[in-house]
Amino acid sequence: QQQVKQSPQSLIVQKGGISIINCAYENTAFDYFPWYQQFPGKGPALLIAIRPDVSEKKEGRFTISFNKSAKQFSLHIMDSQPGDSATYFCAASRRAGGGADGLTFGKGTHLIIQP
Amino acid sequence: GAGVSQSPRYKVAKRGQDVALRCDPISGHVSLFWYQQALGQGPEFLTYFQNEAQLDKSGLPSDRFFAERPEGSVSTLKIQRTQQEDSAVYLCASSASRGSDGYTFGSGTRLTVV
């Protein structure tokens, strides 16, 4: 059972354009939704994260939009640059209670920004 | 250290061989996670430590997989009698908090079982 579904699998965007990656989750207990960026040969690096009490969070060129009723969230990369070319993963976890559930990741989106 | 360090970076094992993968978390980090990342897939949770206590091992795929963190710092993931399906990148992550948010991944160990 895939609890976090990510699309598209791959994406090509022109330099300066907006890259949009979407995720949907099933487990309503999830309350933490991060996005990770991964370059070849490296571990994932946290980009930005959101909790379900807000509908949008912006950090620089990166914005997460969150729709709790639809159980969907998305990453928007504004003014996309060739250096943004990487694999992006959405993830979700349950943080409540002070313990730690592991993150459940989507399958990833391979993003290519064309110069 | 400045980041999470994993060793070795690459490991080739013959089927049936035992392997041990090491993770040095960021100094003072309470939480430590192991993930398995198959080629072209997202990481999948294996196990979680809070200090030296293994609080969750629900993601370990079989009893051939064993993890420890005896002094609450360095952790070792051991795989006994390796199989071809064990070939993957094994990622370690650590966090200063007792939660799964905001943690730092290492670059991983790429295990190839031949």
mmCIF file of C-alpha atoms in Angstrom:
data_model
loop_
_atom_site.group_PDB
_atom_site.id
_atom_site.type_symbol
_atom_site.label_atom_id
_atom_site.label_comp_id
_atom_site.label_asym_id
_atom_site.label_seq_id
_atom_site.Cartn_x
_atom_site.Cartn_y
_atom_site.Cartn_z
ATOM 1 C CA GLN A 1 0.000 0.000 0.000
ATOM 2 C CA GLN A 2 1.524 3.251 -1.151
ATOM 3 C CA GLN A 3 0.586 5.846 1.426
ATOM 4 C CA VAL A 4 2.091 8.836 -0.385
ATOM 5 C CA LYS A 5 1.562 9.113 -4.129
ATOM 6 C CA GLN A 6 3.760 11.552 -6.055
ATOM 7 C CA SER A 7 3.445 12.889 -9.588
ATOM 8 C CA PRO A 8 4.786 13.410 -12.132
ATOM 9 C CA GLN A 9 7.554 10.846 -12.228
ATOM 10 C CA SER A 10 9.656 13.197 -14.371
ATOM 11 C CA LEU A 11 9.385 16.837 -15.328
ATOM 12 C CA ILE A 12 11.186 19.129 -17.758
ATOM 13 C CA VAL A 13 10.865 22.893 -17.243
ATOM 14 C CA GLN A 14 12.491 25.790 -19.026
ATOM 15 C CA LYS A 15 14.801 28.054 -17.062
ATOM 16 C CA GLY A 16 12.779 30.753 -15.340
ATOM 17 C CA GLY A 17 9.585 28.712 -15.388
ATOM 18 C CA ILE A 18 7.559 27.277 -12.520
ATOM 19 C CA SER A 19 8.068 23.645 -11.526
ATOM 20 C CA ILE A 20 5.093 21.982 -9.855
ATOM 21 C CA ILE A 21 5.162 18.586 -8.142
ATOM 22 C CA ASN A 22 2.114 17.062 -6.512
ATOM 23 C CA CYS A 23 1.579 14.564 -3.721
ATOM 24 C CA ALA A 24 -1.444 12.886 -2.189
ATOM 25 C CA TYR A 25 -1.582 10.989 1.068
ATOM 26 C CA GLU A 26 -3.984 8.505 2.594
ATOM 27 C CA ASN A 27 -3.215 8.384 6.305
ATOM 28 C CA THR A 28 -5.154 11.146 8.074
ATOM 29 C CA ALA A 29 -2.859 10.760 11.103
ATOM 30 C CA PHE A 30 0.007 12.348 9.164
ATOM 31 C CA ASP A 31 0.764 15.806 10.525
ATOM 32 C CA TYR A 32 4.140 16.726 9.065
ATOM 33 C CA PHE A 33 4.831 17.096 5.341
ATOM 34 C CA PRO A 34 8.400 17.808 4.196
ATOM 35 C CA TRP A 35 9.930 18.016 0.741
ATOM 36 C CA TYR A 36 13.430 16.701 0.120
ATOM 37 C CA GLN A 37 15.879 17.370 -2.706
ATOM 38 C CA GLN A 38 18.373 14.695 -3.709
ATOM 39 C CA PHE A 39 21.356 14.985 -6.029
ATOM 40 C CA PRO A 40 23.047 11.869 -7.468
ATOM 41 C CA GLY A 41 25.295 10.172 -4.933
ATOM 42 C CA LYS A 42 23.994 12.271 -2.046
ATOM 43 C CA GLY A 43 21.418 11.783 0.650
ATOM 44 C CA PRO A 44 18.129 13.676 0.575
ATOM 45 C CA ALA A 45 18.293 17.239 1.932
ATOM 46 C CA LEU A 46 15.327 18.956 3.561
ATOM 47 C CA LEU A 47 13.981 21.812 1.418
ATOM 48 C CA ILE A 48 10.842 22.967 3.152
ATOM 49 C CA ALA A 49 8.149 21.474 5.363
ATOM 50 C CA ILE A 50 4.592 22.252 6.397
ATOM 51 C CA ARG A 51 2.159 21.246 9.119
ATOM 52 C CA PRO A 52 -1.584 20.926 8.442
ATOM 53 C CA ASP A 53 -2.576 24.013 10.409
ATOM 54 C CA VAL A 54 -1.482 26.247 7.510
ATOM 55 C CA SER A 55 -2.397 26.129 3.825
ATOM 56 C CA GLU A 56 0.784 27.585 2.385
ATOM 57 C CA LYS A 57 4.408 28.111 3.331
ATOM 58 C CA LYS A 58 6.980 30.006 1.321
ATOM 59 C CA GLU A 59 10.757 29.996 1.647
ATOM 60 C CA GLY A 60 12.569 31.881 -1.066
ATOM 61 C CA ARG A 61 11.663 30.374 -4.443
ATOM 62 C CA PHE A 62 10.048 27.306 -2.846
ATOM 63 C CA THR A 63 6.384 27.184 -1.813
ATOM 64 C CA ILE A 64 4.332 24.350 -0.349
ATOM 65 C CA SER A 65 0.579 24.449 -0.861
ATOM 66 C CA PHE A 66 -1.458 22.197 1.423
ATOM 67 C CA ASN A 67 -5.091 21.076 1.032
ATOM 68 C CA LYS A 68 -6.111 19.144 4.131
ATOM 69 C CA SER A 69 -9.609 18.229 2.932
ATOM 70 C CA ALA A 70 -8.277 16.792 -0.321
ATOM 71 C CA LYS A 71 -5.262 15.232 1.423
ATOM 72 C CA GLN A 72 -2.957 16.773 -1.132
ATOM 73 C CA PHE A 73 0.101 18.980 -1.050
ATOM 74 C CA SER A 74 2.362 20.371 -3.714
ATOM 75 C CA LEU A 75 5.757 21.975 -4.203
ATOM 76 C CA HIS A 76 6.138 25.001 -6.449
ATOM 77 C CA ILE A 77 9.600 26.124 -7.525
ATOM 78 C CA MET A 78 9.471 29.640 -8.903
ATOM 79 C CA ASP A 79 12.035 30.980 -11.393
ATOM 80 C CA SER A 80 13.451 27.474 -11.828
ATOM 81 C CA GLN A 81 17.209 27.327 -12.411
ATOM 82 C CA PRO A 82 19.473 24.628 -13.906
ATOM 83 C CA GLY A 83 20.923 24.108 -10.413
ATOM 84 C CA ASP A 84 17.457 22.965 -9.286
ATOM 85 C CA SER A 85 17.789 19.886 -11.498
ATOM 86 C CA ALA A 86 17.535 17.000 -9.043
ATOM 87 C CA THR A 87 15.139 14.380 -7.734
ATOM 88 C CA TYR A 88 12.466 15.700 -5.382
ATOM 89 C CA PHE A 89 10.638 13.618 -2.811
ATOM 90 C CA CYS A 90 7.561 14.464 -0.825
ATOM 91 C CA ALA A 91 7.145 12.743 2.503
ATOM 92 C CA ALA A 92 4.810 12.540 5.462
ATOM 93 C CA SER A 93 4.966 11.444 9.058
ATOM 94 C CA ARG A 94 3.103 11.502 12.342
ATOM 95 C CA ARG A 95 4.826 13.656 14.907
ATOM 96 C CA ALA A 96 2.184 13.898 17.574
ATOM 97 C CA GLY A 97 2.911 12.351 20.945
ATOM 98 C CA GLY A 98 6.570 13.228 21.108
ATOM 99 C CA GLY A 99 7.686 10.023 19.532
ATOM 100 C CA ALA A 100 8.921 9.595 16.013
ATOM 101 C CA ASP A 101 7.411 7.734 13.158
ATOM 102 C CA GLY A 102 9.671 7.287 10.217
ATOM 103 C CA LEU A 103 8.962 9.350 7.147
ATOM 104 C CA THR A 104 6.872 7.790 4.381
ATOM 105 C CA PHE A 105 8.287 8.981 1.060
ATOM 106 C CA GLY A 106 6.784 9.320 -2.369
ATOM 107 C CA LYS A 107 8.547 7.660 -5.279
ATOM 108 C CA GLY A 108 10.216 10.872 -6.401
ATOM 109 C CA THR A 109 10.144 13.299 -9.311
ATOM 110 C CA HIS A 110 13.159 13.676 -11.558
ATOM 111 C CA LEU A 111 13.257 17.385 -12.423
ATOM 112 C CA ILE A 112 15.306 18.755 -15.300
ATOM 113 C CA ILE A 113 15.598 22.509 -15.835
ATOM 114 C CA GLN A 114 16.620 23.308 -19.372
ATOM 115 C CA PRO A 115 18.849 26.376 -19.882
ATOM 116 C CA GLY B 1 31.400 16.268 12.777
ATOM 117 C CA ALA B 2 29.614 18.706 10.525
ATOM 118 C CA GLY B 3 27.319 16.141 9.008
ATOM 119 C CA VAL B 4 26.175 12.548 9.138
ATOM 120 C CA SER B 5 28.991 10.272 8.034
ATOM 121 C CA GLN B 6 28.429 6.790 6.641
ATOM 122 C CA SER B 7 30.956 4.119 5.809
ATOM 123 C CA PRO B 8 31.793 2.423 3.626
ATOM 124 C CA ARG B 9 30.451 4.483 0.715
ATOM 125 C CA TYR B 10 30.329 1.389 -1.470
ATOM 126 C CA LYS B 11 30.179 -2.279 -0.560
ATOM 127 C CA VAL B 12 30.091 -5.281 -2.849
ATOM 128 C CA ALA B 13 29.125 -8.505 -1.103
ATOM 129 C CA LYS B 14 28.799 -12.024 -2.378
ATOM 130 C CA ARG B 15 25.400 -13.595 -1.820
ATOM 131 C CA GLY B 16 25.343 -15.182 1.615
ATOM 132 C CA GLN B 17 28.002 -12.892 3.073
ATOM 133 C CA ASP B 18 27.368 -10.808 6.200
ATOM 134 C CA VAL B 19 27.864 -7.026 6.003
ATOM 135 C CA ALA B 20 28.036 -4.194 8.538
ATOM 136 C CA LEU B 21 27.273 -0.600 7.662
ATOM 137 C CA ARG B 22 28.305 2.235 9.960
ATOM 138 C CA CYS B 23 26.667 5.566 10.699
ATOM 139 C CA ASP B 24 28.280 8.441 12.616
ATOM 140 C CA PRO B 25 25.476 10.917 13.397
ATOM 141 C CA ILE B 26 25.905 14.592 14.107
ATOM 142 C CA SER B 27 27.360 14.934 17.599
ATOM 143 C CA GLY B 28 24.676 15.207 20.262
ATOM 144 C CA HIS B 29 21.808 14.180 18.015
ATOM 145 C CA VAL B 30 19.229 12.176 19.931
ATOM 146 C CA SER B 31 17.343 10.544 17.083
ATOM 147 C CA LEU B 32 18.818 8.235 14.476
ATOM 148 C CA PHE B 33 17.020 6.602 11.554
ATOM 149 C CA TRP B 34 17.971 4.011 8.942
ATOM 150 C CA TYR B 35 16.342 3.957 5.521
ATOM 151 C CA GLN B 36 16.700 1.696 2.489
ATOM 152 C CA GLN B 37 16.550 3.306 -0.965
ATOM 153 C CA ALA B 38 16.194 1.010 -3.956
ATOM 154 C CA LEU B 39 17.257 2.297 -7.357
ATOM 155 C CA GLY B 40 14.804 4.879 -8.659
ATOM 156 C CA GLN B 41 12.644 4.761 -5.539
ATOM 157 C CA GLY B 42 12.077 6.854 -2.461
ATOM 158 C CA PRO B 43 13.726 5.909 0.826
ATOM 159 C CA GLU B 44 11.857 3.379 2.947
ATOM 160 C CA PHE B 45 11.993 3.458 6.733
ATOM 161 C CA LEU B 46 13.851 0.612 8.434
ATOM 162 C CA THR B 47 14.361 1.497 12.094
ATOM 163 C CA TYR B 48 14.559 4.345 14.643
ATOM 164 C CA PHE B 49 16.708 4.936 17.715
ATOM 165 C CA GLN B 50 16.234 7.479 20.445
ATOM 166 C CA ASN B 51 19.650 7.598 22.114
ATOM 167 C CA GLU B 52 20.556 3.921 22.602
ATOM 168 C CA ALA B 53 16.979 2.645 22.637
ATOM 169 C CA GLN B 54 15.615 1.109 19.451
ATOM 170 C CA LEU B 55 12.041 2.362 19.609
ATOM 171 C CA ASP B 56 10.822 1.177 16.234
ATOM 172 C CA LYS B 57 12.127 -1.626 14.041
ATOM 173 C CA SER B 58 8.931 -2.236 12.140
ATOM 174 C CA GLY B 59 10.535 -1.499 8.775
ATOM 175 C CA LEU B 60 13.273 -4.101 8.944
ATOM 176 C CA PRO B 61 12.409 -6.466 6.064
ATOM 177 C CA SER B 62 13.511 -9.705 7.707
ATOM 178 C CA ASP B 63 15.292 -11.138 10.714
ATOM 179 C CA ARG B 64 18.500 -11.004 8.686
ATOM 180 C CA PHE B 65 18.561 -7.254 9.358
ATOM 181 C CA PHE B 66 19.789 -6.042 12.727
ATOM 182 C CA ALA B 67 20.666 -2.541 13.960
ATOM 183 C CA GLU B 68 22.304 -1.309 17.117
ATOM 184 C CA ARG B 69 23.391 1.931 18.748
ATOM 185 C CA PRO B 70 24.925 0.742 22.023
ATOM 186 C CA GLU B 71 26.197 4.078 23.365
ATOM 187 C CA GLY B 72 23.632 6.352 21.818
ATOM 188 C CA SER B 73 26.012 7.677 19.191
ATOM 189 C CA VAL B 74 27.443 5.525 16.380
ATOM 190 C CA SER B 75 25.030 3.024 14.866
ATOM 191 C CA THR B 76 25.635 -0.134 12.866
ATOM 192 C CA LEU B 77 23.222 -1.812 10.492
ATOM 193 C CA LYS B 78 24.078 -5.473 10.010
ATOM 194 C CA ILE B 79 22.701 -7.671 7.259
ATOM 195 C CA GLN B 80 23.277 -11.387 7.578
ATOM 196 C CA ARG B 81 23.349 -13.843 4.669
ATOM 197 C CA THR B 82 22.885 -11.087 2.089
ATOM 198 C CA GLN B 83 20.544 -11.677 -0.846
ATOM 199 C CA GLN B 84 20.391 -9.931 -4.211
ATOM 200 C CA GLU B 85 17.219 -8.109 -3.186
ATOM 201 C CA ASP B 86 19.212 -6.420 -0.422
ATOM 202 C CA SER B 87 21.070 -4.383 -3.065
ATOM 203 C CA ALA B 88 20.204 -0.751 -2.364
ATOM 204 C CA VAL B 89 21.523 2.454 -0.864
ATOM 205 C CA TYR B 90 21.268 2.445 2.916
ATOM 206 C CA LEU B 91 20.770 5.917 4.338
ATOM 207 C CA CYS B 92 21.252 7.057 7.900
ATOM 208 C CA ALA B 93 19.727 10.262 9.294
ATOM 209 C CA SER B 94 19.999 12.001 12.642
ATOM 210 C CA SER B 95 18.052 14.715 14.411
ATOM 211 C CA ALA B 96 18.552 16.832 17.503
ATOM 212 C CA SER B 97 14.890 16.451 18.422
ATOM 213 C CA ARG B 98 12.818 13.474 19.425
ATOM 214 C CA GLY B 99 10.888 13.712 16.217
ATOM 215 C CA SER B 100 11.152 12.877 12.590
ATOM 216 C CA ASP B 101 11.244 16.466 11.364
ATOM 217 C CA GLY B 102 14.264 18.409 10.313
ATOM 218 C CA TYR B 103 16.727 15.606 10.273
ATOM 219 C CA THR B 104 19.957 15.375 8.274
ATOM 220 C CA PHE B 105 20.742 12.456 5.989
ATOM 221 C CA GLY B 106 24.152 11.013 5.280
ATOM 222 C CA SER B 107 25.232 10.234 1.723
ATOM 223 C CA GLY B 108 24.507 6.557 2.217
ATOM 224 C CA THR B 109 26.209 3.230 1.615
ATOM 225 C CA ARG B 110 25.551 1.645 -1.760
ATOM 226 C CA LEU B 111 25.366 -2.120 -1.240
ATOM 227 C CA THR B 112 25.582 -4.409 -4.242
ATOM 228 C CA VAL B 113 25.055 -8.121 -3.678
ATOM 229 C CA VAL B 114 26.437 -10.302 -6.452
#
